PDB file of C-alpha atoms in Angstrom:
ATOM      1  CA  MET A   1      -7.176   4.388 -15.523  1.00  0.00           C
ATOM      2  CA  CYS A   2      -4.791   3.493 -13.081  1.00  0.00           C
ATOM      3  CA  GLY A   3      -2.511   0.521 -13.125  1.00  0.00           C
ATOM      4  CA  ILE A   4      -2.482  -2.012 -10.172  1.00  0.00           C
ATOM      5  CA  VAL A   5       0.362  -4.956  -9.506  1.00  0.00           C
ATOM      6  CA  GLY A   6       0.605  -7.407  -6.606  1.00  0.00           C
ATOM      7  CA  LEU A   7       2.722 -10.366  -5.825  1.00  0.00           C
ATOM      8  CA  PHE A   8       2.359 -12.693  -3.253  1.00  0.00           C
ATOM      9  CA  ILE A   9       5.673 -15.086  -2.758  1.00  0.00           C
ATOM     10  CA  LYS A  10       5.040 -18.677  -2.007  1.00  0.00           C
ATOM     11  CA  ASP A  11       8.621 -19.977  -2.637  1.00  0.00           C
ATOM     12  CA  LYS A  12      11.012 -18.485   0.168  1.00  0.00           C
ATOM     13  CA  SER A  13      13.563 -18.595  -2.741  1.00  0.00           C
ATOM     14  CA  LEU A  14      12.117 -16.195  -4.806  1.00  0.00           C
ATOM     15  CA  GLU A  15      11.848 -13.575  -1.855  1.00  0.00           C
ATOM     16  CA  PRO A  16      15.021 -11.619  -2.715  1.00  0.00           C
ATOM     17  CA  GLN A  17      13.800 -11.102  -6.473  1.00  0.00           C
ATOM     18  CA  LEU A  18      10.617  -9.301  -5.357  1.00  0.00           C
ATOM     19  CA  GLY A  19      11.450  -5.901  -5.463  1.00  0.00           C
ATOM     20  CA  ALA A  20      13.029  -6.508  -9.200  1.00  0.00           C
ATOM     21  CA  LEU A  21       9.815  -8.469 -10.134  1.00  0.00           C
ATOM     22  CA  LEU A  22       7.607  -5.610  -8.864  1.00  0.00           C
ATOM     23  CA  THR A  23       9.486  -3.105 -10.242  1.00  0.00           C
ATOM     24  CA  ASP A  24       8.935  -4.666 -13.746  1.00  0.00           C
ATOM     25  CA  MET A  25       5.434  -5.233 -13.439  1.00  0.00           C
ATOM     26  CA  LEU A  26       4.828  -1.436 -12.130  1.00  0.00           C
ATOM     27  CA  VAL A  27       6.856  -0.006 -15.033  1.00  0.00           C
ATOM     28  CA  THR A  28       5.022  -1.731 -17.613  1.00  0.00           C
ATOM     29  CA  MET A  29       1.457  -0.375 -16.269  1.00  0.00           C
ATOM     30  CA  THR A  30       3.054   3.478 -16.923  1.00  0.00           C
ATOM     31  CA  ASP A  31       0.647   4.224 -19.632  1.00  0.00           C
ATOM     32  CA  ARG A  32      -2.351   3.349 -16.973  1.00  0.00           C
ATOM     33  CA  GLY A  33      -0.528   5.805 -14.696  1.00  0.00           C
ATOM     34  CA  PRO A  34       2.038   8.206 -15.551  1.00  0.00           C
ATOM     35  CA  ASP A  35       1.334  11.174 -12.683  1.00  0.00           C
ATOM     36  CA  SER A  36       2.643   9.331  -9.578  1.00  0.00           C
ATOM     37  CA  ALA A  37       3.599   5.516  -8.426  1.00  0.00           C
ATOM     38  CA  GLY A  38       4.199   4.012  -5.304  1.00  0.00           C
ATOM     39  CA  ILE A  39       4.786   0.294  -3.782  1.00  0.00           C
ATOM     40  CA  ALA A  40       4.334  -1.432  -0.298  1.00  0.00           C
ATOM     41  CA  ILE A  41       7.021  -4.086   0.334  1.00  0.00           C
ATOM     42  CA  TYR A  42       6.591  -6.373   3.430  1.00  0.00           C
ATOM     43  CA  GLY A  43       9.994  -7.396   4.267  1.00  0.00           C
ATOM     44  CA  SER A  44      11.826  -8.772   7.238  1.00  0.00           C
ATOM     45  CA  GLU A  45      10.236  -8.005  10.916  1.00  0.00           C
ATOM     46  CA  SER A  46      12.272  -7.007  13.849  1.00  0.00           C
ATOM     47  CA  LYS A  47      11.247  -8.563  17.112  1.00  0.00           C
ATOM     48  CA  GLU A  48      12.090  -5.549  19.341  1.00  0.00           C
ATOM     49  CA  ALA A  49      11.018  -2.664  16.891  1.00  0.00           C
ATOM     50  CA  ALA A  50       8.490  -1.530  14.472  1.00  0.00           C
ATOM     51  CA  LYS A  51       8.726   0.552  11.336  1.00  0.00           C
ATOM     52  CA  LEU A  52       7.728   4.184  10.615  1.00  0.00           C
ATOM     53  CA  THR A  53       7.929   5.262   7.008  1.00  0.00           C
ATOM     54  CA  VAL A  54       7.770   9.116   6.601  1.00  0.00           C
ATOM     55  CA  GLN A  55       8.205  11.416   3.902  1.00  0.00           C
ATOM     56  CA  SER A  56       9.591  14.934   3.443  1.00  0.00           C
ATOM     57  CA  ASP A  57      10.063  17.484   0.571  1.00  0.00           C
ATOM     58  CA  THR A  58      13.023  18.894   2.293  1.00  0.00           C
ATOM     59  CA  PRO A  59      14.513  15.238   3.218  1.00  0.00           C
ATOM     60  CA  ASP A  60      18.327  16.823   4.086  1.00  0.00           C
ATOM     61  CA  ALA A  61      16.673  19.225   6.675  1.00  0.00           C
ATOM     62  CA  ASP A  62      14.064  17.182   7.859  1.00  0.00           C
ATOM     63  CA  PHE A  63      16.371  13.726   8.352  1.00  0.00           C
ATOM     64  CA  ALA A  64      19.500  15.235   9.467  1.00  0.00           C
ATOM     65  CA  THR A  65      19.184  14.808  12.893  1.00  0.00           C
ATOM     66  CA  LEU A  66      15.904  13.228  13.180  1.00  0.00           C
ATOM     67  CA  GLY A  67      16.756  10.166  14.915  1.00  0.00           C
ATOM     68  CA  GLU A  68      18.559  11.774  17.931  1.00  0.00           C
ATOM     69  CA  ASP A  69      15.864  14.648  18.319  1.00  0.00           C
ATOM     70  CA  LEU A  70      13.176  11.980  18.232  1.00  0.00           C
ATOM     71  CA  ALA A  71      14.888   9.705  20.254  1.00  0.00           C
ATOM     72  CA  LYS A  72      15.240  12.544  23.490  1.00  0.00           C
ATOM     73  CA  VAL A  73      11.648  13.339  23.111  1.00  0.00           C
ATOM     74  CA  ILE A  74      10.318   9.501  23.314  1.00  0.00           C
ATOM     75  CA  ASP A  75      13.279   8.499  25.745  1.00  0.00           C
ATOM     76  CA  ALA A  76      14.074   5.274  23.332  1.00  0.00           C
ATOM     77  CA  PRO A  77      16.356   4.475  20.406  1.00  0.00           C
ATOM     78  CA  VAL A  78      15.682   5.253  17.110  1.00  0.00           C
ATOM     79  CA  THR A  79      17.211   4.030  13.770  1.00  0.00           C
ATOM     80  CA  VAL A  80      16.810   6.107  10.637  1.00  0.00           C
ATOM     81  CA  VAL A  81      17.299   4.847   7.116  1.00  0.00           C
ATOM     82  CA  VAL A  82      17.157   7.377   4.512  1.00  0.00           C
ATOM     83  CA  LYS A  83      16.238   6.575   0.836  1.00  0.00           C
ATOM     84  CA  ASP A  84      15.719   9.809  -0.896  1.00  0.00           C
ATOM     85  CA  THR A  85      12.594  11.576   0.109  1.00  0.00           C
ATOM     86  CA  HIS A  86      11.577   8.839   2.497  1.00  0.00           C
ATOM     87  CA  ALA A  87      13.035   7.455   5.922  1.00  0.00           C
ATOM     88  CA  VAL A  88      12.339   4.393   7.576  1.00  0.00           C
ATOM     89  CA  LEU A  89      12.382   4.822  11.428  1.00  0.00           C
ATOM     90  CA  GLU A  90      12.688   1.874  13.698  1.00  0.00           C
ATOM     91  CA  ILE A  91      11.385   2.399  16.957  1.00  0.00           C
ATOM     92  CA  PRO A  92      10.314   0.083  20.129  1.00  0.00           C
ATOM     93  CA  ALA A  93       6.843  -1.133  19.221  1.00  0.00           C
ATOM     94  CA  ASP A  94       5.406   0.510  22.303  1.00  0.00           C
ATOM     95  CA  LYS A  95       6.861   3.931  21.641  1.00  0.00           C
ATOM     96  CA  ILE A  96       5.305   4.353  17.909  1.00  0.00           C
ATOM     97  CA  ALA A  97       2.281   6.064  19.243  1.00  0.00           C
ATOM     98  CA  GLU A  98       4.201   8.607  21.077  1.00  0.00           C
ATOM     99  CA  ALA A  99       6.551   9.015  18.107  1.00  0.00           C
ATOM    100  CA  ARG A 100       3.663   9.787  15.848  1.00  0.00           C
ATOM    101  CA  GLN A 101       2.320  12.142  18.378  1.00  0.00           C
ATOM    102  CA  ALA A 102       5.767  13.570  18.700  1.00  0.00           C
ATOM    103  CA  LEU A 103       7.079  14.196  15.073  1.00  0.00           C
ATOM    104  CA  PRO A 104       4.814  16.787  13.452  1.00  0.00           C
ATOM    105  CA  GLU A 105       6.071  19.333  16.492  1.00  0.00           C
ATOM    106  CA  LEU A 106       9.583  18.151  15.344  1.00  0.00           C
ATOM    107  CA  ARG A 107       9.337  18.030  11.993  1.00  0.00           C
ATOM    108  CA  PRO A 108       5.979  19.672  10.522  1.00  0.00           C
ATOM    109  CA  GLY A 109       6.986  19.147   7.004  1.00  0.00           C
ATOM    110  CA  VAL A 110       7.274  15.603   7.760  1.00  0.00           C
ATOM    111  CA  LYS A 111       4.401  13.186   6.236  1.00  0.00           C
ATOM    112  CA  PHE A 112       3.243   9.776   7.398  1.00  0.00           C
ATOM    113  CA  MET A 113       3.236   7.050   4.825  1.00  0.00           C
ATOM    114  CA  SER A 114       2.929   3.603   6.880  1.00  0.00           C
ATOM    115  CA  THR A 115       3.414   2.135  10.186  1.00  0.00           C
ATOM    116  CA  GLY A 116       3.886  -1.732  11.110  1.00  0.00           C
ATOM    117  CA  GLU A 117       6.098  -4.507  11.770  1.00  0.00           C
ATOM    118  CA  THR A 118       7.040  -5.459   8.360  1.00  0.00           C
ATOM    119  CA  MET A 119       5.564  -2.668   5.847  1.00  0.00           C
ATOM    120  CA  GLU A 120       7.316  -0.083   3.937  1.00  0.00           C
ATOM    121  CA  ILE A 121       5.403   2.335   1.375  1.00  0.00           C
ATOM    122  CA  TYR A 122       7.655   4.282  -0.886  1.00  0.00           C
ATOM    123  CA  LYS A 123       5.637   6.647  -3.190  1.00  0.00           C
ATOM    124  CA  GLU A 124       6.065  10.053  -5.103  1.00  0.00           C
ATOM    125  CA  VAL A 125       4.847  12.086  -8.123  1.00  0.00           C
ATOM    126  CA  GLY A 126       6.609  11.100 -10.959  1.00  0.00           C
ATOM    127  CA  LEU A 127       6.612   8.306 -13.835  1.00  0.00           C
ATOM    128  CA  PRO A 128       6.880   4.818 -11.952  1.00  0.00           C
ATOM    129  CA  LYS A 129      10.452   3.939 -13.685  1.00  0.00           C
ATOM    130  CA  ASP A 130      11.694   7.184 -12.017  1.00  0.00           C
ATOM    131  CA  VAL A 131      10.212   6.521  -8.744  1.00  0.00           C
ATOM    132  CA  ALA A 132      11.296   3.228  -8.763  1.00  0.00           C
ATOM    133  CA  ALA A 133      14.898   4.241  -9.297  1.00  0.00           C
ATOM    134  CA  ARG A 134      14.782   7.116  -6.644  1.00  0.00           C
ATOM    135  CA  PHE A 135      14.079   4.265  -4.055  1.00  0.00           C
ATOM    136  CA  ASN A 136      15.847   1.556  -5.476  1.00  0.00           C
ATOM    137  CA  LEU A 137      12.969  -0.540  -5.672  1.00  0.00           C
ATOM    138  CA  SER A 138      14.467  -3.124  -7.630  1.00  0.00           C
ATOM    139  CA  GLN A 139      17.042  -4.469  -4.708  1.00  0.00           C
ATOM    140  CA  MET A 140      14.544  -4.563  -2.074  1.00  0.00           C
ATOM    141  CA  SER A 141      13.100  -8.202  -0.901  1.00  0.00           C
ATOM    142  CA  GLY A 142      10.503  -9.523   1.077  1.00  0.00           C
ATOM    143  CA  SER A 143       7.373 -11.988   1.211  1.00  0.00           C
ATOM    144  CA  HIS A 144       4.891  -9.830  -0.823  1.00  0.00           C
ATOM    145  CA  GLY A 145       4.176  -6.263  -2.063  1.00  0.00           C
ATOM    146  CA  ILE A 146       1.760  -4.279  -4.095  1.00  0.00           C
ATOM    147  CA  GLY A 147       2.115  -1.232  -6.100  1.00  0.00           C
ATOM    148  CA  HIS A 148       0.333   1.395  -8.397  1.00  0.00           C
ATOM    149  CA  THR A 149       0.342   3.853 -10.952  1.00  0.00           C
ATOM    150  CA  ARG A 150      -1.776   6.769 -11.023  1.00  0.00           C
ATOM    151  CA  MET A 151      -3.683   8.702 -13.525  1.00  0.00           C
ATOM    152  CA  ALA A 152      -5.402  11.052 -11.207  1.00  0.00           C
ATOM    153  CA  THR A 153      -9.135  11.977 -11.942  1.00  0.00           C
ATOM    154  CA  GLU A 154     -10.620  13.177  -8.460  1.00  0.00           C
ATOM    155  CA  SER A 155      -7.947  14.829  -6.501  1.00  0.00           C
ATOM    156  CA  ALA A 156      -4.512  16.465  -6.816  1.00  0.00           C
ATOM    157  CA  VAL A 157      -1.085  15.090  -7.928  1.00  0.00           C
ATOM    158  CA  THR A 158       0.857  14.957  -4.827  1.00  0.00           C
ATOM    159  CA  THR A 159       2.552  12.567  -2.849  1.00  0.00           C
ATOM    160  CA  LEU A 160      -0.191  12.019  -0.362  1.00  0.00           C
ATOM    161  CA  GLY A 161      -2.401  11.585  -2.853  1.00  0.00           C
ATOM    162  CA  ALA A 162      -0.262   8.854  -4.603  1.00  0.00           C
ATOM    163  CA  HIS A 163      -0.999   4.959  -3.564  1.00  0.00           C
ATOM    164  CA  PRO A 164      -0.661   2.658  -1.661  1.00  0.00           C
ATOM    165  CA  PHE A 165      -2.609   4.260   1.199  1.00  0.00           C
ATOM    166  CA  SER A 166      -2.286   2.893   4.591  1.00  0.00           C
ATOM    167  CA  THR A 167      -4.445   3.664   7.446  1.00  0.00           C
ATOM    168  CA  GLY A 168      -3.608   0.728   9.836  1.00  0.00           C
ATOM    169  CA  LEU A 169      -0.717  -1.268  11.090  1.00  0.00           C
ATOM    170  CA  ASP A 170       0.817  -3.155   8.318  1.00  0.00           C
ATOM    171  CA  GLN A 171      -2.230  -2.791   6.131  1.00  0.00           C
ATOM    172  CA  CYS A 172      -2.481  -0.750   2.815  1.00  0.00           C
ATOM    173  CA  LEU A 173      -4.821  -0.608   0.074  1.00  0.00           C
ATOM    174  CA  VAL A 174      -4.440   0.416  -3.695  1.00  0.00           C
ATOM    175  CA  HIS A 175      -7.402   1.121  -6.267  1.00  0.00           C
ATOM    176  CA  ASN A 176      -8.789   1.443  -9.503  1.00  0.00           C
ATOM    177  CA  GLY A 177     -12.044   2.842  -9.855  1.00  0.00           C
ATOM    178  CA  SER A 178     -14.062   5.863  -8.273  1.00  0.00           C
ATOM    179  CA  LEU A 179     -16.134   5.627  -4.862  1.00  0.00           C
ATOM    180  CA  SER A 180     -19.159   7.829  -5.169  1.00  0.00           C
ATOM    181  CA  ASN A 181     -19.847   7.951  -1.432  1.00  0.00           C
ATOM    182  CA  HIS A 182     -16.462   8.947  -0.191  1.00  0.00           C
ATOM    183  CA  ASN A 183     -17.656  12.123   0.983  1.00  0.00           C
ATOM    184  CA  SER A 184     -20.281  10.596   3.347  1.00  0.00           C
ATOM    185  CA  LEU A 185     -18.064   7.756   4.398  1.00  0.00           C
ATOM    186  CA  ARG A 186     -15.038  10.217   5.386  1.00  0.00           C
ATOM    187  CA  ARG A 187     -16.988  11.846   7.761  1.00  0.00           C
ATOM    188  CA  LYS A 188     -18.431   8.937   9.473  1.00  0.00           C
ATOM    189  CA  LEU A 189     -15.289   7.246   9.620  1.00  0.00           C
ATOM    190  CA  ARG A 190     -13.725  10.550  11.196  1.00  0.00           C
ATOM    191  CA  ARG A 191     -16.397  10.298  13.554  1.00  0.00           C
ATOM    192  CA  GLU A 192     -15.399   6.905  14.575  1.00  0.00           C
ATOM    193  CA  GLY A 193     -11.715   8.100  15.368  1.00  0.00           C
ATOM    194  CA  ILE A 194     -10.243   6.682  11.925  1.00  0.00           C
ATOM    195  CA  HIS A 195      -7.620   9.201  10.839  1.00  0.00           C
ATOM    196  CA  ILE A 196      -7.880  10.447   7.492  1.00  0.00           C
ATOM    197  CA  GLU A 197      -5.392  13.039   5.811  1.00  0.00           C
ATOM    198  CA  THR A 198      -6.487  13.574   2.081  1.00  0.00           C
ATOM    199  CA  GLN A 199      -9.712  14.324   0.209  1.00  0.00           C
ATOM    200  CA  ASN A 200      -8.663  10.992  -1.782  1.00  0.00           C
ATOM    201  CA  ASP A 201     -11.453   8.171  -2.175  1.00  0.00           C
ATOM    202  CA  THR A 202      -8.989   5.481  -1.926  1.00  0.00           C
ATOM    203  CA  GLU A 203      -7.774   6.652   1.505  1.00  0.00           C
ATOM    204  CA  VAL A 204     -11.250   6.344   2.197  1.00  0.00           C
ATOM    205  CA  GLY A 205     -11.704   2.817   0.973  1.00  0.00           C
ATOM    206  CA  ALA A 206      -8.695   1.935   2.932  1.00  0.00           C
ATOM    207  CA  ALA A 207     -10.082   3.628   6.186  1.00  0.00           C
ATOM    208  CA  TYR A 208     -13.375   1.634   5.959  1.00  0.00           C
ATOM    209  CA  LEU A 209     -11.296  -1.576   5.854  1.00  0.00           C
ATOM    210  CA  THR A 210      -9.297  -0.582   9.020  1.00  0.00           C
ATOM    211  CA  TRP A 211     -12.708   0.412  10.809  1.00  0.00           C
ATOM    212  CA  LYS A 212     -14.044  -2.714  10.099  1.00  0.00           C
ATOM    213  CA  MET A 213     -11.303  -5.039  11.292  1.00  0.00           C
ATOM    214  CA  GLN A 214     -10.967  -2.873  14.410  1.00  0.00           C
ATOM    215  CA  THR A 215     -14.643  -3.542  15.116  1.00  0.00           C
ATOM    216  CA  GLY A 216     -14.207  -7.142  14.851  1.00  0.00           C
ATOM    217  CA  SER A 217     -14.331  -8.271  11.167  1.00  0.00           C
ATOM    218  CA  THR A 218     -11.312 -10.192   9.394  1.00  0.00           C
ATOM    219  CA  LEU A 219     -10.028  -8.725   6.019  1.00  0.00           C
ATOM    220  CA  GLY A 220     -12.365 -11.104   4.207  1.00  0.00           C
ATOM    221  CA  GLU A 221     -15.304 -10.159   6.174  1.00  0.00           C
ATOM    222  CA  ALA A 222     -14.410  -6.503   5.799  1.00  0.00           C
ATOM    223  CA  LEU A 223     -13.707  -6.840   1.979  1.00  0.00           C
ATOM    224  CA  GLU A 224     -17.356  -8.578   1.873  1.00  0.00           C
ATOM    225  CA  SER A 225     -18.859  -5.835   3.576  1.00  0.00           C
ATOM    226  CA  SER A 226     -17.461  -3.400   1.202  1.00  0.00           C
ATOM    227  CA  LEU A 227     -19.344  -4.492  -1.661  1.00  0.00           C
ATOM    228  CA  GLU A 228     -22.535  -3.544   0.160  1.00  0.00           C
ATOM    229  CA  ASP A 229     -21.239  -0.216   2.035  1.00  0.00           C
ATOM    230  CA  LEU A 230     -18.740   1.275  -0.888  1.00  0.00           C
ATOM    231  CA  ASP A 231     -20.901   2.951  -3.769  1.00  0.00           C
ATOM    232  CA  GLY A 232     -18.984   3.297  -7.110  1.00  0.00           C
ATOM    233  CA  PHE A 233     -16.751   0.901  -9.230  1.00  0.00           C
ATOM    234  CA  PHE A 234     -13.514  -0.411  -7.912  1.00  0.00           C
ATOM    235  CA  THR A 235     -10.611  -3.181  -8.085  1.00  0.00           C
ATOM    236  CA  PHE A 236      -9.087  -3.389  -4.390  1.00  0.00           C
ATOM    237  CA  VAL A 237      -5.824  -5.081  -3.602  1.00  0.00           C
ATOM    238  CA  VAL A 238      -5.079  -5.075   0.011  1.00  0.00           C
ATOM    239  CA  GLY A 239      -2.028  -5.807   1.835  1.00  0.00           C
ATOM    240  CA  THR A 240      -1.577  -7.210   5.563  1.00  0.00           C
ATOM    241  CA  LYS A 241       1.507  -8.268   7.480  1.00  0.00           C
ATOM    242  CA  ASP A 242       0.472 -11.843   6.210  1.00  0.00           C
ATOM    243  CA  GLY A 243      -0.927 -11.601   2.895  1.00  0.00           C
ATOM    244  CA  PHE A 244      -3.041  -9.836   0.229  1.00  0.00           C
ATOM    245  CA  GLY A 245      -6.540  -9.837  -0.764  1.00  0.00           C
ATOM    246  CA  VAL A 246      -8.383  -8.581  -4.011  1.00  0.00           C
ATOM    247  CA  VAL A 247     -12.243  -7.849  -4.487  1.00  0.00           C
ATOM    248  CA  ARG A 248     -14.081  -6.398  -7.595  1.00  0.00           C
ATOM    249  CA  ASP A 249     -16.958  -4.610  -7.340  1.00  0.00           C
ATOM    250  CA  PRO A 250     -20.380  -6.156  -8.730  1.00  0.00           C
ATOM    251  CA  ILE A 251     -20.018  -4.654 -11.940  1.00  0.00           C
ATOM    252  CA  ALA A 252     -16.154  -5.333 -12.371  1.00  0.00           C
ATOM    253  CA  CYS A 253     -15.794  -2.732 -15.134  1.00  0.00           C
ATOM    254  CA  LYS A 254     -12.139  -2.419 -14.204  1.00  0.00           C
ATOM    255  CA  PRO A 255      -9.706  -4.775 -15.767  1.00  0.00           C
ATOM    256  CA  ALA A 256      -7.991  -7.390 -13.704  1.00  0.00           C
ATOM    257  CA  VAL A 257      -6.060 -10.460 -14.356  1.00  0.00           C
ATOM    258  CA  MET A 258      -4.640 -13.128 -11.846  1.00  0.00           C
ATOM    259  CA  ALA A 259      -2.159 -15.991 -12.174  1.00  0.00           C
ATOM    260  CA  GLU A 260      -0.768 -18.583  -9.794  1.00  0.00           C
ATOM    261  CA  THR A 261       1.865 -21.190  -9.636  1.00  0.00           C
ATOM    262  CA  ASP A 262       3.490 -23.188  -6.867  1.00  0.00           C
ATOM    263  CA  GLN A 263       5.702 -20.365  -6.404  1.00  0.00           C
ATOM    264  CA  TYR A 264       3.762 -16.974  -6.288  1.00  0.00           C
ATOM    265  CA  VAL A 265       0.449 -15.611  -6.954  1.00  0.00           C
ATOM    266  CA  ALA A 266       0.365 -12.352  -9.013  1.00  0.00           C
ATOM    267  CA  PHE A 267      -1.911  -9.662  -9.739  1.00  0.00           C
ATOM    268  CA  GLY A 268      -2.056  -7.136 -12.584  1.00  0.00           C
ATOM    269  CA  SER A 269      -4.421  -4.872 -14.341  1.00  0.00           C
ATOM    270  CA  GLU A 270      -3.573  -6.359 -17.655  1.00  0.00           C
ATOM    271  CA  TYR A 271      -1.908  -9.616 -18.725  1.00  0.00           C
ATOM    272  CA  ARG A 272       1.128  -7.690 -19.816  1.00  0.00           C
ATOM    273  CA  ALA A 273       2.193  -6.756 -16.231  1.00  0.00           C
ATOM    274  CA  LEU A 274       2.742 -10.525 -15.769  1.00  0.00           C
ATOM    275  CA  VAL A 275       4.603 -11.617 -18.863  1.00  0.00           C
ATOM    276  CA  ASN A 276       8.114 -11.606 -17.428  1.00  0.00           C
ATOM    277  CA  LEU A 277       7.287 -13.594 -14.456  1.00  0.00           C
ATOM    278  CA  PRO A 278       9.277 -16.945 -13.880  1.00  0.00           C
ATOM    279  CA  GLY A 279       6.962 -19.640 -15.163  1.00  0.00           C
ATOM    280  CA  ILE A 280       4.137 -17.587 -16.273  1.00  0.00           C
ATOM    281  CA  ASP A 281       3.944 -20.029 -19.285  1.00  0.00           C
ATOM    282  CA  THR A 282       2.667 -22.673 -17.181  1.00  0.00           C
ATOM    283  CA  ALA A 283       0.834 -20.741 -14.437  1.00  0.00           C
ATOM    284  CA  ARG A 284      -3.061 -20.720 -13.970  1.00  0.00           C
ATOM    285  CA  VAL A 285      -4.193 -17.549 -15.407  1.00  0.00           C
ATOM    286  CA  TRP A 286      -7.739 -16.253 -14.504  1.00  0.00           C
ATOM    287  CA  GLU A 287      -9.999 -13.115 -14.404  1.00  0.00           C
ATOM    288  CA  PRO A 288     -11.496 -12.711 -10.955  1.00  0.00           C
ATOM    289  CA  GLU A 289     -14.986 -12.891 -10.360  1.00  0.00           C
ATOM    290  CA  PRO A 290     -16.932  -9.743  -9.915  1.00  0.00           C
ATOM    291  CA  ALA A 291     -17.975  -9.139  -5.958  1.00  0.00           C
ATOM    292  CA  THR A 292     -15.731 -12.173  -5.278  1.00  0.00           C
ATOM    293  CA  VAL A 293     -13.226 -12.195  -2.456  1.00  0.00           C
ATOM    294  CA  TYR A 294      -9.779 -13.492  -2.888  1.00  0.00           C
ATOM    295  CA  PHE A 295      -7.138 -13.882  -0.217  1.00  0.00           C
ATOM    296  CA  TRP A 296      -3.664 -15.485   0.272  1.00  0.00           C
ATOM    297  CA  ASN A 297      -1.433 -15.608   3.619  1.00  0.00           C
ATOM    298  CA  HIS A 298       1.266 -17.002   4.863  1.00  0.00           C
TER     299      HIS A 298
END
């Protein structure tokens, strides 16, 4: 029983409020997932650099000289912004692969959270309100974002086991439910060269979508295929660089509600996650249909 929230901003005047609105939605879902929480924020894009978000259990030691050390190895400028246990590294886009290869040797304790031009992922073990406060999520701005509160059922309560999961550039997934064929699918995806770090079934769902898009599918087509290829019950909310998508399995036993106005599209596991959004009293509110793909983009 996890909690999912998502907010896609249509009206740019609301972008400075994205973090505050998502934080309120996330904290409202605490009783659906008190074990850990996470959020993906799609913010400003740098024309010259890409973002690599990382996490460390010993940030003071790992992040102290990380920028200088990594810059020497990849022979390129590296900017480091530390936020509690996470750091966002801005690196020339053509050096991202080299940086990812170098980091495990430079800092064995550092874990990868996300890579992309606009996306940053922050996630940790703990109550959603505490996780949000640690990263000052309420002060973040952006065009869209998704969040998750986790009640662990099939894998350990760890930072890596928290959602969102990211297995592709500017792509992430949050999930409520359980996939029954994730072990066999994990083996298949690894044979296809898709990197999967955990035993969490949700990461397999994210990796599946990455694989489908790498082989030519659009996100919508990949979500359609997931209805055939993924066994179990699930509600997915997926973030991409320019939008977010929603799909529920054909049985649709996991709760979900959506709202749309001229200013935004919002998703919540329950309606109470949406009640403090501006204009919610006049929004079009509905329950997403089973086996139906919804997608909005800028």
